[in-house]
């Protein structure tokens, strides 16, 4: 809290801007370098907790956003924060929750899209199979029609021919 009290909101906004300029790999490296393995979000200083949240936010994945949101939630419970710092923390908390929700929606949409692709592919296969059956049936109908014509012609030939000539 002492570290936060000595700094103004402009400093923290510049810290946010600095962290947002980091790539995912840089944020990951800084998070590993800056935070000891024994890091416990519940017992860390507000300054470290804030940086931890910002670094996790920059990882741009669901788990990073969840860790950032949870860390900011812990930080928002700190009664020693100034009103402006608390507003910034809540804004960032809302941002991370929004990113979590957007990622969940995107996952659901991608799943639905993949399902629609599977349905469309199955229907295309069924259509090809149906078209093949239509061609096969058309060929059978044509063959039966030709057979019927042949039989009609033979009947006509056998009925037109006199009985005596047919034996010869």
Short mmCIF file of N, CA, C and O in Angstrom, two decimals, residues 21-120:
data_model
loop_
_atom_site.label_atom_id
_atom_site.label_comp_id
_atom_site.label_asym_id
_atom_site.label_seq_id
_atom_site.Cartn_x
_atom_site.Cartn_y
_atom_site.Cartn_z
N UNK A 21 2.43 -2.90 -24.19
CA UNK A 21 3.35 -2.87 -25.33
C UNK A 21 4.17 -4.16 -25.43
O UNK A 21 4.79 -4.42 -26.46
N UNK A 22 4.14 -4.98 -24.39
CA UNK A 22 4.91 -6.22 -24.39
C UNK A 22 4.23 -7.27 -25.26
O UNK A 22 3.00 -7.35 -25.31
N UNK A 23 5.04 -8.07 -25.92
CA UNK A 23 4.48 -9.21 -26.65
C UNK A 23 4.13 -10.29 -25.63
O UNK A 23 4.52 -10.21 -24.46
N UNK A 24 3.45 -11.31 -26.09
CA UNK A 24 3.09 -12.40 -25.18
C UNK A 24 4.33 -13.07 -24.61
O UNK A 24 4.38 -13.39 -23.42
N UNK A 25 5.34 -13.28 -25.46
CA UNK A 25 6.58 -13.92 -25.01
C UNK A 25 7.31 -13.03 -24.00
O UNK A 25 7.83 -13.54 -22.99
N UNK A 26 7.35 -11.73 -24.26
CA UNK A 26 8.00 -10.82 -23.32
C UNK A 26 7.25 -10.80 -21.99
O UNK A 26 7.88 -10.80 -20.92
N UNK A 27 5.95 -10.79 -22.02
CA UNK A 27 5.15 -10.79 -20.80
C UNK A 27 5.40 -12.08 -20.02
O UNK A 27 5.54 -12.06 -18.79
N UNK A 28 5.45 -13.20 -20.72
CA UNK A 28 5.72 -14.49 -20.07
C UNK A 28 7.09 -14.48 -19.41
O UNK A 28 7.22 -14.90 -18.26
N UNK A 29 8.09 -13.98 -20.12
CA UNK A 29 9.45 -13.92 -19.57
C UNK A 29 9.50 -13.00 -18.35
O UNK A 29 10.13 -13.35 -17.34
N UNK A 30 8.88 -11.85 -18.44
CA UNK A 30 8.89 -10.93 -17.31
C UNK A 30 8.14 -11.49 -16.11
O UNK A 30 8.53 -11.30 -14.97
N UNK A 31 7.03 -12.18 -16.38
CA UNK A 31 6.26 -12.78 -15.29
C UNK A 31 7.10 -13.82 -14.57
O UNK A 31 7.11 -13.88 -13.34
N UNK A 32 7.83 -14.63 -15.32
CA UNK A 32 8.66 -15.66 -14.70
C UNK A 32 9.85 -15.04 -13.96
O UNK A 32 10.23 -15.52 -12.90
N UNK A 33 10.42 -13.98 -14.52
CA UNK A 33 11.58 -13.34 -13.90
C UNK A 33 11.18 -12.52 -12.67
O UNK A 33 11.89 -12.51 -11.67
N UNK A 34 10.06 -11.84 -12.75
CA UNK A 34 9.68 -10.91 -11.69
C UNK A 34 9.00 -11.61 -10.51
O UNK A 34 9.03 -11.10 -9.39
N UNK A 35 8.39 -12.74 -10.76
CA UNK A 35 7.63 -13.39 -9.69
C UNK A 35 8.31 -14.66 -9.24
O UNK A 35 8.56 -15.56 -10.04
N UNK A 36 8.63 -14.75 -7.97
CA UNK A 36 9.27 -15.96 -7.46
C UNK A 36 8.30 -17.14 -7.49
O UNK A 36 7.08 -16.95 -7.51
N UNK A 37 8.82 -18.34 -7.52
CA UNK A 37 7.94 -19.52 -7.54
C UNK A 37 6.99 -19.56 -6.34
O UNK A 37 5.93 -20.17 -6.40
N UNK A 38 7.38 -18.92 -5.26
CA UNK A 38 6.55 -18.93 -4.05
C UNK A 38 5.49 -17.83 -4.07
O UNK A 38 4.88 -17.53 -3.04
N UNK A 39 5.26 -17.21 -5.24
CA UNK A 39 4.31 -16.10 -5.34
C UNK A 39 2.93 -16.56 -4.90
O UNK A 39 2.43 -17.58 -5.34
N UNK A 40 2.33 -15.77 -4.02
CA UNK A 40 0.98 -16.06 -3.54
C UNK A 40 0.19 -14.77 -3.69
O UNK A 40 0.45 -13.80 -2.99
N UNK A 41 -0.77 -14.77 -4.58
CA UNK A 41 -1.51 -13.55 -4.89
C UNK A 41 -2.19 -12.96 -3.65
O UNK A 41 -2.34 -11.75 -3.54
N UNK A 42 -2.57 -13.80 -2.72
CA UNK A 42 -3.29 -13.30 -1.54
C UNK A 42 -2.38 -12.57 -0.55
O UNK A 42 -2.86 -11.77 0.24
N UNK A 43 -1.09 -12.86 -0.59
CA UNK A 43 -0.19 -12.26 0.39
C UNK A 43 0.77 -11.24 -0.20
O UNK A 43 1.53 -10.63 0.53
N UNK A 44 0.77 -11.05 -1.50
CA UNK A 44 1.72 -10.14 -2.14
C UNK A 44 1.29 -8.69 -1.96
O UNK A 44 0.12 -8.39 -1.70
N UNK A 45 2.25 -7.80 -2.19
CA UNK A 45 1.96 -6.37 -2.09
C UNK A 45 1.04 -5.96 -3.23
O UNK A 45 1.02 -6.60 -4.29
N UNK A 46 0.26 -4.91 -3.04
CA UNK A 46 -0.63 -4.46 -4.12
C UNK A 46 0.12 -4.15 -5.41
O UNK A 46 -0.38 -4.45 -6.50
N UNK A 47 1.32 -3.59 -5.30
CA UNK A 47 2.10 -3.26 -6.49
C UNK A 47 2.46 -4.53 -7.26
O UNK A 47 2.32 -4.59 -8.49
N UNK A 48 2.93 -5.57 -6.55
CA UNK A 48 3.27 -6.83 -7.22
C UNK A 48 2.02 -7.50 -7.78
O UNK A 48 2.05 -8.06 -8.87
N UNK A 49 0.96 -7.44 -7.05
CA UNK A 49 -0.30 -8.03 -7.50
C UNK A 49 -0.79 -7.34 -8.77
O UNK A 49 -1.25 -8.00 -9.71
N UNK A 50 -0.67 -6.03 -8.82
CA UNK A 50 -1.07 -5.26 -10.00
C UNK A 50 -0.22 -5.65 -11.20
O UNK A 50 -0.74 -5.90 -12.29
N UNK A 51 1.09 -5.71 -11.02
CA UNK A 51 1.98 -6.12 -12.12
C UNK A 51 1.70 -7.55 -12.56
O UNK A 51 1.71 -7.85 -13.75
N UNK A 52 1.47 -8.42 -11.60
CA UNK A 52 1.14 -9.81 -11.91
C UNK A 52 -0.11 -9.86 -12.79
O UNK A 52 -0.16 -10.58 -13.79
N UNK A 53 -1.10 -9.09 -12.43
CA UNK A 53 -2.34 -9.05 -13.21
C UNK A 53 -2.08 -8.53 -14.61
O UNK A 53 -2.56 -9.11 -15.60
N UNK A 54 -1.30 -7.46 -14.71
CA UNK A 54 -1.01 -6.89 -16.03
C UNK A 54 -0.22 -7.86 -16.91
O UNK A 54 -0.50 -7.98 -18.11
N UNK A 55 0.75 -8.52 -16.32
CA UNK A 55 1.54 -9.48 -17.10
C UNK A 55 0.68 -10.65 -17.57
O UNK A 55 0.78 -11.08 -18.71
N UNK A 56 -0.18 -11.14 -16.70
CA UNK A 56 -1.07 -12.24 -17.09
C UNK A 56 -2.06 -11.81 -18.16
O UNK A 56 -2.40 -12.57 -19.05
N UNK A 57 -2.51 -10.57 -18.06
CA UNK A 57 -3.43 -10.03 -19.06
C UNK A 57 -2.77 -10.03 -20.43
O UNK A 57 -3.42 -10.31 -21.44
N UNK A 58 -1.48 -9.76 -20.47
CA UNK A 58 -0.76 -9.69 -21.75
C UNK A 58 -0.51 -11.06 -22.38
O UNK A 58 -0.12 -11.13 -23.53
N UNK A 59 -0.72 -12.13 -21.63
CA UNK A 59 -0.51 -13.47 -22.20
C UNK A 59 -1.57 -13.78 -23.25
O UNK A 59 -1.41 -14.67 -24.07
N UNK A 60 -2.67 -13.05 -23.20
CA UNK A 60 -3.74 -13.14 -24.20
C UNK A 60 -4.26 -14.56 -24.40
O UNK A 60 -4.48 -15.01 -25.51
N UNK A 61 -4.42 -15.23 -23.26
CA UNK A 61 -5.08 -16.53 -23.30
C UNK A 61 -6.04 -16.61 -22.12
O UNK A 61 -6.00 -15.80 -21.21
N UNK A 62 -6.91 -17.58 -22.17
CA UNK A 62 -7.97 -17.69 -21.16
C UNK A 62 -7.41 -17.78 -19.75
O UNK A 62 -7.88 -17.09 -18.84
N UNK A 63 -6.40 -18.62 -19.55
CA UNK A 63 -5.85 -18.78 -18.20
C UNK A 63 -5.20 -17.49 -17.70
O UNK A 63 -5.33 -17.14 -16.53
N UNK A 64 -4.52 -16.77 -18.59
CA UNK A 64 -3.92 -15.50 -18.20
C UNK A 64 -4.98 -14.48 -17.80
O UNK A 64 -4.84 -13.78 -16.79
N UNK A 65 -6.06 -14.41 -18.57
CA UNK A 65 -7.14 -13.47 -18.25
C UNK A 65 -7.82 -13.84 -16.92
O UNK A 65 -8.19 -12.96 -16.16
N UNK A 66 -7.95 -15.14 -16.69
CA UNK A 66 -8.56 -15.57 -15.42
C UNK A 66 -7.67 -15.19 -14.25
O UNK A 66 -8.15 -14.65 -13.24
N UNK A 67 -6.36 -15.45 -14.36
CA UNK A 67 -5.43 -15.07 -13.28
C UNK A 67 -5.43 -13.57 -13.08
O UNK A 67 -5.41 -13.08 -11.94
N UNK A 68 -5.46 -12.81 -14.19
CA UNK A 68 -5.47 -11.34 -14.09
C UNK A 68 -6.75 -10.88 -13.40
O UNK A 68 -6.71 -10.05 -12.48
N UNK A 69 -7.88 -11.40 -13.83
CA UNK A 69 -9.16 -11.01 -13.23
C UNK A 69 -9.20 -11.32 -11.74
O UNK A 69 -9.59 -10.50 -10.92
N UNK A 70 -8.76 -12.52 -11.38
CA UNK A 70 -8.77 -12.92 -9.98
C UNK A 70 -7.82 -12.07 -9.14
O UNK A 70 -8.15 -11.70 -8.00
N UNK A 71 -6.67 -11.76 -9.68
CA UNK A 71 -5.71 -10.91 -8.97
C UNK A 71 -6.27 -9.51 -8.79
O UNK A 71 -6.14 -8.91 -7.71
N UNK A 72 -6.89 -8.99 -9.81
CA UNK A 72 -7.49 -7.66 -9.72
C UNK A 72 -8.67 -7.65 -8.76
O UNK A 72 -8.91 -6.66 -8.06
N UNK A 73 -9.38 -8.77 -8.70
CA UNK A 73 -10.48 -8.88 -7.74
C UNK A 73 -9.95 -8.81 -6.31
O UNK A 73 -10.52 -8.12 -5.46
N UNK A 74 -8.84 -9.53 -6.07
CA UNK A 74 -8.21 -9.44 -4.75
C UNK A 74 -7.76 -8.01 -4.46
O UNK A 74 -7.95 -7.50 -3.36
N UNK A 75 -7.17 -7.38 -5.46
CA UNK A 75 -6.66 -6.01 -5.30
C UNK A 75 -7.81 -5.03 -5.07
O UNK A 75 -7.67 -4.08 -4.30
N UNK A 76 -8.95 -5.26 -5.71
CA UNK A 76 -10.07 -4.33 -5.54
C UNK A 76 -10.65 -4.39 -4.13
O UNK A 76 -11.33 -3.47 -3.70
N UNK A 77 -10.34 -5.46 -3.41
CA UNK A 77 -10.78 -5.57 -2.03
C UNK A 77 -9.87 -4.83 -1.05
O UNK A 77 -10.18 -4.72 0.14
N UNK A 78 -8.77 -4.28 -1.56
CA UNK A 78 -7.83 -3.55 -0.70
C UNK A 78 -8.42 -2.18 -0.37
O UNK A 78 -8.64 -1.36 -1.26
N UNK A 79 -8.65 -1.93 0.89
CA UNK A 79 -9.28 -0.67 1.33
C UNK A 79 -8.32 0.51 1.31
O UNK A 79 -8.77 1.65 1.41
N UNK A 80 -7.03 0.24 1.14
CA UNK A 80 -6.06 1.34 1.14
C UNK A 80 -5.87 1.96 -0.24
O UNK A 80 -5.11 2.92 -0.37
N UNK A 81 -6.50 1.43 -1.25
CA UNK A 81 -6.35 1.98 -2.60
C UNK A 81 -7.10 3.29 -2.72
O UNK A 81 -8.18 3.46 -2.15
N UNK A 82 -6.55 4.19 -3.52
CA UNK A 82 -7.25 5.46 -3.78
C UNK A 82 -8.45 5.17 -4.68
O UNK A 82 -8.53 4.12 -5.32
N UNK A 83 -9.36 6.10 -4.74
CA UNK A 83 -10.56 5.94 -5.56
C UNK A 83 -10.17 5.78 -7.03
O UNK A 83 -10.72 4.93 -7.74
N UNK A 84 -9.22 6.58 -7.50
CA UNK A 84 -8.83 6.49 -8.90
C UNK A 84 -8.13 5.16 -9.20
O UNK A 84 -8.35 4.56 -10.24
N UNK A 85 -7.30 4.70 -8.26
CA UNK A 85 -6.63 3.42 -8.46
C UNK A 85 -7.66 2.29 -8.42
O UNK A 85 -7.59 1.36 -9.22
N UNK A 86 -8.61 2.36 -7.52
CA UNK A 86 -9.67 1.35 -7.44
C UNK A 86 -10.49 1.33 -8.73
O UNK A 86 -10.84 0.26 -9.23
N UNK A 87 -10.75 2.50 -9.30
CA UNK A 87 -11.47 2.57 -10.58
C UNK A 87 -10.68 1.90 -11.69
O UNK A 87 -11.24 1.16 -12.51
N UNK A 88 -9.37 2.15 -11.72
CA UNK A 88 -8.52 1.53 -12.73
C UNK A 88 -8.51 0.01 -12.55
O UNK A 88 -8.65 -0.74 -13.53
N UNK A 89 -8.39 -0.45 -11.32
CA UNK A 89 -8.38 -1.89 -11.05
C UNK A 89 -9.70 -2.52 -11.49
O UNK A 89 -9.71 -3.57 -12.14
N UNK A 90 -10.80 -1.89 -11.19
CA UNK A 90 -12.11 -2.44 -11.57
C UNK A 90 -12.30 -2.42 -13.08
O UNK A 90 -12.90 -3.34 -13.65
N UNK A 91 -11.80 -1.38 -13.73
CA UNK A 91 -11.87 -1.31 -15.19
C UNK A 91 -11.07 -2.46 -15.82
O UNK A 91 -11.56 -3.14 -16.74
N UNK A 92 -9.88 -2.69 -15.31
CA UNK A 92 -9.06 -3.79 -15.83
C UNK A 92 -9.70 -5.14 -15.50
O UNK A 92 -9.64 -6.07 -16.31
N UNK A 93 -10.30 -5.24 -14.35
CA UNK A 93 -11.01 -6.47 -13.97
C UNK A 93 -12.15 -6.73 -14.95
O UNK A 93 -12.33 -7.86 -15.44
N UNK A 94 -12.91 -5.69 -15.26
CA UNK A 94 -14.01 -5.81 -16.22
C UNK A 94 -13.47 -6.20 -17.60
O UNK A 94 -14.05 -7.05 -18.29
N UNK A 95 -12.35 -5.59 -17.99
CA UNK A 95 -11.73 -5.91 -19.29
C UNK A 95 -11.37 -7.39 -19.36
O UNK A 95 -11.67 -8.06 -20.35
N UNK A 96 -10.73 -7.91 -18.31
CA UNK A 96 -10.33 -9.31 -18.33
C UNK A 96 -11.53 -10.24 -18.33
O UNK A 96 -11.53 -11.26 -19.02
N UNK A 97 -12.59 -9.89 -17.59
CA UNK A 97 -13.80 -10.70 -17.61
C UNK A 97 -14.42 -10.67 -19.01
O UNK A 97 -14.89 -11.69 -19.51
N UNK A 98 -14.38 -9.51 -19.65
CA UNK A 98 -14.91 -9.40 -21.01
C UNK A 98 -14.11 -10.26 -21.98
O UNK A 98 -14.68 -10.89 -22.88
N UNK A 99 -12.80 -10.30 -21.81
CA UNK A 99 -11.96 -11.13 -22.67
C UNK A 99 -12.26 -12.62 -22.45
O UNK A 99 -12.31 -13.40 -23.40
N UNK A 100 -12.48 -13.00 -21.20
CA UNK A 100 -12.84 -14.39 -20.88
C UNK A 100 -14.16 -14.74 -21.57
O UNK A 100 -14.29 -15.79 -22.21
N UNK A 101 -15.14 -13.85 -21.44
CA UNK A 101 -16.45 -14.08 -22.05
C UNK A 101 -16.35 -14.13 -23.57
O UNK A 101 -16.99 -14.98 -24.21
N UNK A 102 -15.57 -13.23 -24.15
CA UNK A 102 -15.42 -13.20 -25.61
C UNK A 102 -14.75 -14.48 -26.11
O UNK A 102 -15.16 -15.05 -27.13
N UNK A 103 -13.76 -14.97 -25.37
CA UNK A 103 -13.08 -16.20 -25.76
C UNK A 103 -14.04 -17.38 -25.67
O UNK A 103 -14.05 -18.25 -26.55
N UNK A 104 -14.87 -17.39 -24.64
CA UNK A 104 -15.86 -18.47 -24.50
C UNK A 104 -16.87 -18.43 -25.65
O UNK A 104 -17.21 -19.47 -26.22
N UNK A 105 -17.33 -17.22 -26.00
CA UNK A 105 -18.27 -17.09 -27.14
C UNK A 105 -17.60 -17.54 -28.43
O UNK A 105 -18.20 -18.25 -29.24
N UNK A 106 -16.35 -17.14 -28.61
CA UNK A 106 -15.63 -17.53 -29.83
C UNK A 106 -15.48 -19.05 -29.90
O UNK A 106 -15.67 -19.64 -30.95
N UNK A 107 -15.16 -19.66 -28.76
CA UNK A 107 -15.04 -21.13 -28.74
C UNK A 107 -16.36 -21.80 -29.10
O UNK A 107 -16.39 -22.76 -29.86
N UNK A 108 -17.45 -21.28 -28.53
CA UNK A 108 -18.77 -21.85 -28.84
C UNK A 108 -19.09 -21.66 -30.32
O UNK A 108 -19.61 -22.57 -30.98
N UNK A 109 -18.81 -20.48 -30.85
CA UNK A 109 -19.09 -20.22 -32.27
C UNK A 109 -18.24 -21.11 -33.17
O UNK A 109 -18.73 -21.62 -34.18
N UNK A 110 -16.97 -21.29 -32.82
CA UNK A 110 -16.12 -22.16 -33.62
C UNK A 110 -16.61 -23.59 -33.57
O UNK A 110 -16.61 -24.29 -34.58
N UNK A 111 -17.06 -24.03 -32.38
CA UNK A 111 -17.62 -25.37 -32.27
C UNK A 111 -18.86 -25.52 -33.12
O UNK A 111 -19.04 -26.53 -33.80
N UNK A 112 -19.73 -24.51 -33.08
CA UNK A 112 -20.95 -24.55 -33.89
C UNK A 112 -20.61 -24.53 -35.38
O UNK A 112 -21.24 -25.23 -36.18
N UNK A 113 -19.62 -23.74 -35.73
CA UNK A 113 -19.21 -23.67 -37.13
C UNK A 113 -18.63 -25.01 -37.60
O UNK A 113 -18.94 -25.47 -38.70
N UNK A 114 -17.83 -25.65 -36.75
CA UNK A 114 -17.29 -26.96 -37.11
C UNK A 114 -18.41 -27.98 -37.25
O UNK A 114 -18.38 -28.82 -38.16
N UNK A 115 -19.39 -27.90 -36.38
CA UNK A 115 -20.53 -28.81 -36.46
C UNK A 115 -21.31 -28.57 -37.76
O UNK A 115 -21.70 -29.52 -38.45
N UNK A 116 -21.50 -27.31 -38.12
CA UNK A 116 -22.18 -26.99 -39.38
C UNK A 116 -21.37 -27.48 -40.57
O UNK A 116 -21.94 -27.97 -41.55
N UNK A 117 -20.04 -27.37 -40.49
CA UNK A 117 -19.20 -27.88 -41.57
C UNK A 117 -19.35 -29.39 -41.71
O UNK A 117 -19.43 -29.91 -42.82
N UNK A 118 -19.40 -30.10 -40.56
CA UNK A 118 -19.59 -31.56 -40.60
C UNK A 118 -20.95 -31.91 -41.22
O UNK A 118 -21.05 -32.82 -42.03
N UNK A 119 -21.99 -31.17 -40.83
CA UNK A 119 -23.32 -31.41 -41.37
C UNK A 119 -23.33 -31.15 -42.87
O UNK A 119 -23.87 -31.95 -43.65
N UNK A 120 -22.72 -30.04 -43.28
CA UNK A 120 -22.69 -29.69 -44.70
C UNK A 120 -21.91 -30.74 -45.49
O UNK A 120 -22.32 -31.13 -46.59
#
